[in-house]
Amino acid sequence: MDYSARATLRIAKPISEVFEAVVNPVKLCQYFTDYASGRLEPNRIVQWRFDEYESTPKVQVVEVIPEEKIVFLWPGSGVEGIVTMRFEAENDSTKLSIVEEGLGEGMDGFERSRGQTFGWTFMLCCLKAYMEYGINLRKSGMGDIREVDQGPYRQ
C-alpha cells in the first residue's frame, strides 16, 4: 500500500484571495515558508526555505489551474511526493484540500504519511489564521514544532 497524506480546511475568504495567498511568494512567506524564490507557475522550479527544519526544498510545479488546482512535486518528506491542492468556492468561503501521494509503503510510508498529514494540516491552519485574522502562527511563539509528541507510534 502506497501511503498518502490528506488535509482539508475551509477558509472564510473568497477563492481568488486564498489562491493568491498560495501562489504568491510574498504572501506565502507571511504564514508558511521563510523564503520562496518565485510564484507557483506551470513548469517552474521554485525553492522554499523552512528555517525551523533547516530545509530548502525545491518545488517543481507541474500544473496550475487558477482558482481550481495546483500540482507540484517536492521532497518534503524525504521522498519526492506529488502534491495536489484543490480549491473549491463555498459561498463566500473556500475549501482547500491537499493530498500528497507517493510517500511509500510499509512503516516508512506510514511515518511519512503521518508527518506530512501533520505538516499540511498545520499549513492550512496557518493559512486560515493569516487570511482570517492577519496573524502568523509560525512566528507566534509556538516553539519548536519538530518536538510534538508522536504518541504511541514513536520509535
PDB file of N, CA and C in Angstrom, residues 3-9 96-101 112-121:
ATOM      1  N   TYR A   3       1.291   4.919   0.780  1.00  0.00           N
ATOM      2  CA  TYR A   3       0.628   5.864   1.676  1.00  0.00           C
ATOM      3  C   TYR A   3       0.551   7.257   1.073  1.00  0.00           C
ATOM      4  N   SER A   4      -0.454   8.012   1.540  1.00  0.00           N
ATOM      5  CA  SER A   4      -0.625   9.403   1.141  1.00  0.00           C
ATOM      6  C   SER A   4      -0.987  10.215   2.379  1.00  0.00           C
ATOM      7  N   ALA A   5      -0.927  11.522   2.236  1.00  0.00           N
ATOM      8  CA  ALA A   5      -1.325  12.449   3.297  1.00  0.00           C
ATOM      9  C   ALA A   5      -2.480  13.280   2.772  1.00  0.00           C
ATOM     10  N   ARG A   6      -3.444  13.574   3.642  1.00  0.00           N
ATOM     11  CA  ARG A   6      -4.617  14.351   3.239  1.00  0.00           C
ATOM     12  C   ARG A   6      -4.975  15.348   4.326  1.00  0.00           C
ATOM     13  N   ALA A   7      -5.351  16.557   3.903  1.00  0.00           N
ATOM     14  CA  ALA A   7      -5.811  17.583   4.837  1.00  0.00           C
ATOM     15  C   ALA A   7      -6.768  18.509   4.094  1.00  0.00           C
ATOM     16  N   THR A   8      -7.817  18.946   4.781  1.00  0.00           N
ATOM     17  CA  THR A   8      -8.812  19.841   4.192  1.00  0.00           C
ATOM     18  C   THR A   8      -9.247  20.849   5.244  1.00  0.00           C
ATOM     19  N   LEU A   9      -9.460  22.094   4.814  1.00  0.00           N
ATOM     20  CA  LEU A   9      -9.940  23.119   5.733  1.00  0.00           C
ATOM     21  C   LEU A   9     -10.711  24.175   4.947  1.00  0.00           C
ATOM     22  N   LEU A  96     -10.131  24.279   0.842  1.00  0.00           N
ATOM     23  CA  LEU A  96      -8.847  23.902   0.253  1.00  0.00           C
ATOM     24  C   LEU A  96      -8.500  22.504   0.739  1.00  0.00           C
ATOM     25  N   SER A  97      -8.327  21.593  -0.213  1.00  0.00           N
ATOM     26  CA  SER A  97      -7.963  20.208   0.088  1.00  0.00           C
ATOM     27  C   SER A  97      -6.575  19.936  -0.465  1.00  0.00           C
ATOM     28  N   ILE A  98      -5.745  19.284   0.336  1.00  0.00           N
ATOM     29  CA  ILE A  98      -4.379  18.955  -0.064  1.00  0.00           C
ATOM     30  C   ILE A  98      -4.183  17.454   0.070  1.00  0.00           C
ATOM     31  N   VAL A  99      -3.650  16.846  -0.992  1.00  0.00           N
ATOM     32  CA  VAL A  99      -3.305  15.426  -0.976  1.00  0.00           C
ATOM     33  C   VAL A  99      -1.857  15.311  -1.436  1.00  0.00           C
ATOM     34  N   GLU A 100      -1.040  14.610  -0.661  1.00  0.00           N
ATOM     35  CA  GLU A 100       0.325  14.305  -1.088  1.00  0.00           C
ATOM     36  C   GLU A 100       0.426  12.797  -1.251  1.00  0.00           C
ATOM     37  N   GLU A 101       0.753  12.361  -2.459  1.00  0.00           N
ATOM     38  CA  GLU A 101       0.839  10.939  -2.785  1.00  0.00           C
ATOM     39  C   GLU A 101       2.291  10.544  -3.026  1.00  0.00           C
ATOM     40  N   ARG A 112       5.952   8.669   7.040  1.00  0.00           N
ATOM     41  CA  ARG A 112       5.961   9.853   6.176  1.00  0.00           C
ATOM     42  C   ARG A 112       4.549  10.402   6.019  1.00  0.00           C
ATOM     43  N   SER A 113       3.571   9.512   5.851  1.00  0.00           N
ATOM     44  CA  SER A 113       2.173   9.923   5.709  1.00  0.00           C
ATOM     45  C   SER A 113       1.702  10.686   6.943  1.00  0.00           C
ATOM     46  N   ARG A 114       2.022  10.159   8.097  1.00  0.00           N
ATOM     47  CA  ARG A 114       1.624  10.806   9.347  1.00  0.00           C
ATOM     48  C   ARG A 114       2.282  12.178   9.483  1.00  0.00           C
ATOM     49  N   GLY A 115       3.562  12.243   9.194  1.00  0.00           N
ATOM     50  CA  GLY A 115       4.274  13.513   9.288  1.00  0.00           C
ATOM     51  C   GLY A 115       3.765  14.548   8.303  1.00  0.00           C
ATOM     52  N   GLN A 116       3.516  14.123   7.070  1.00  0.00           N
ATOM     53  CA  GLN A 116       3.038  15.055   6.054  1.00  0.00           C
ATOM     54  C   GLN A 116       1.592  15.479   6.321  1.00  0.00           C
ATOM     55  N   THR A 117       0.778  14.574   6.868  1.00  0.00           N
ATOM     56  CA  THR A 117      -0.589  14.959   7.232  1.00  0.00           C
ATOM     57  C   THR A 117      -0.535  16.061   8.287  1.00  0.00           C
ATOM     58  N   PHE A 118       0.328  15.897   9.289  1.00  0.00           N
ATOM     59  CA  PHE A 118       0.513  16.948  10.289  1.00  0.00           C
ATOM     60  C   PHE A 118       0.974  18.241   9.618  1.00  0.00           C
ATOM     61  N   GLY A 119       1.970  18.140   8.742  1.00  0.00           N
ATOM     62  CA  GLY A 119       2.520  19.326   8.096  1.00  0.00           C
ATOM     63  C   GLY A 119       1.507  20.081   7.261  1.00  0.00           C
ATOM     64  N   TRP A 120       0.738  19.373   6.447  1.00  0.00           N
ATOM     65  CA  TRP A 120      -0.259  20.039   5.604  1.00  0.00           C
ATOM     66  C   TRP A 120      -1.418  20.579   6.435  1.00  0.00           C
ATOM     67  N   THR A 121      -1.789  19.881   7.508  1.00  0.00           N
ATOM     68  CA  THR A 121      -2.830  20.401   8.397  1.00  0.00           C
ATOM     69  C   THR A 121      -2.348  21.690   9.057  1.00  0.00           C
TER      70      THR A 121
END
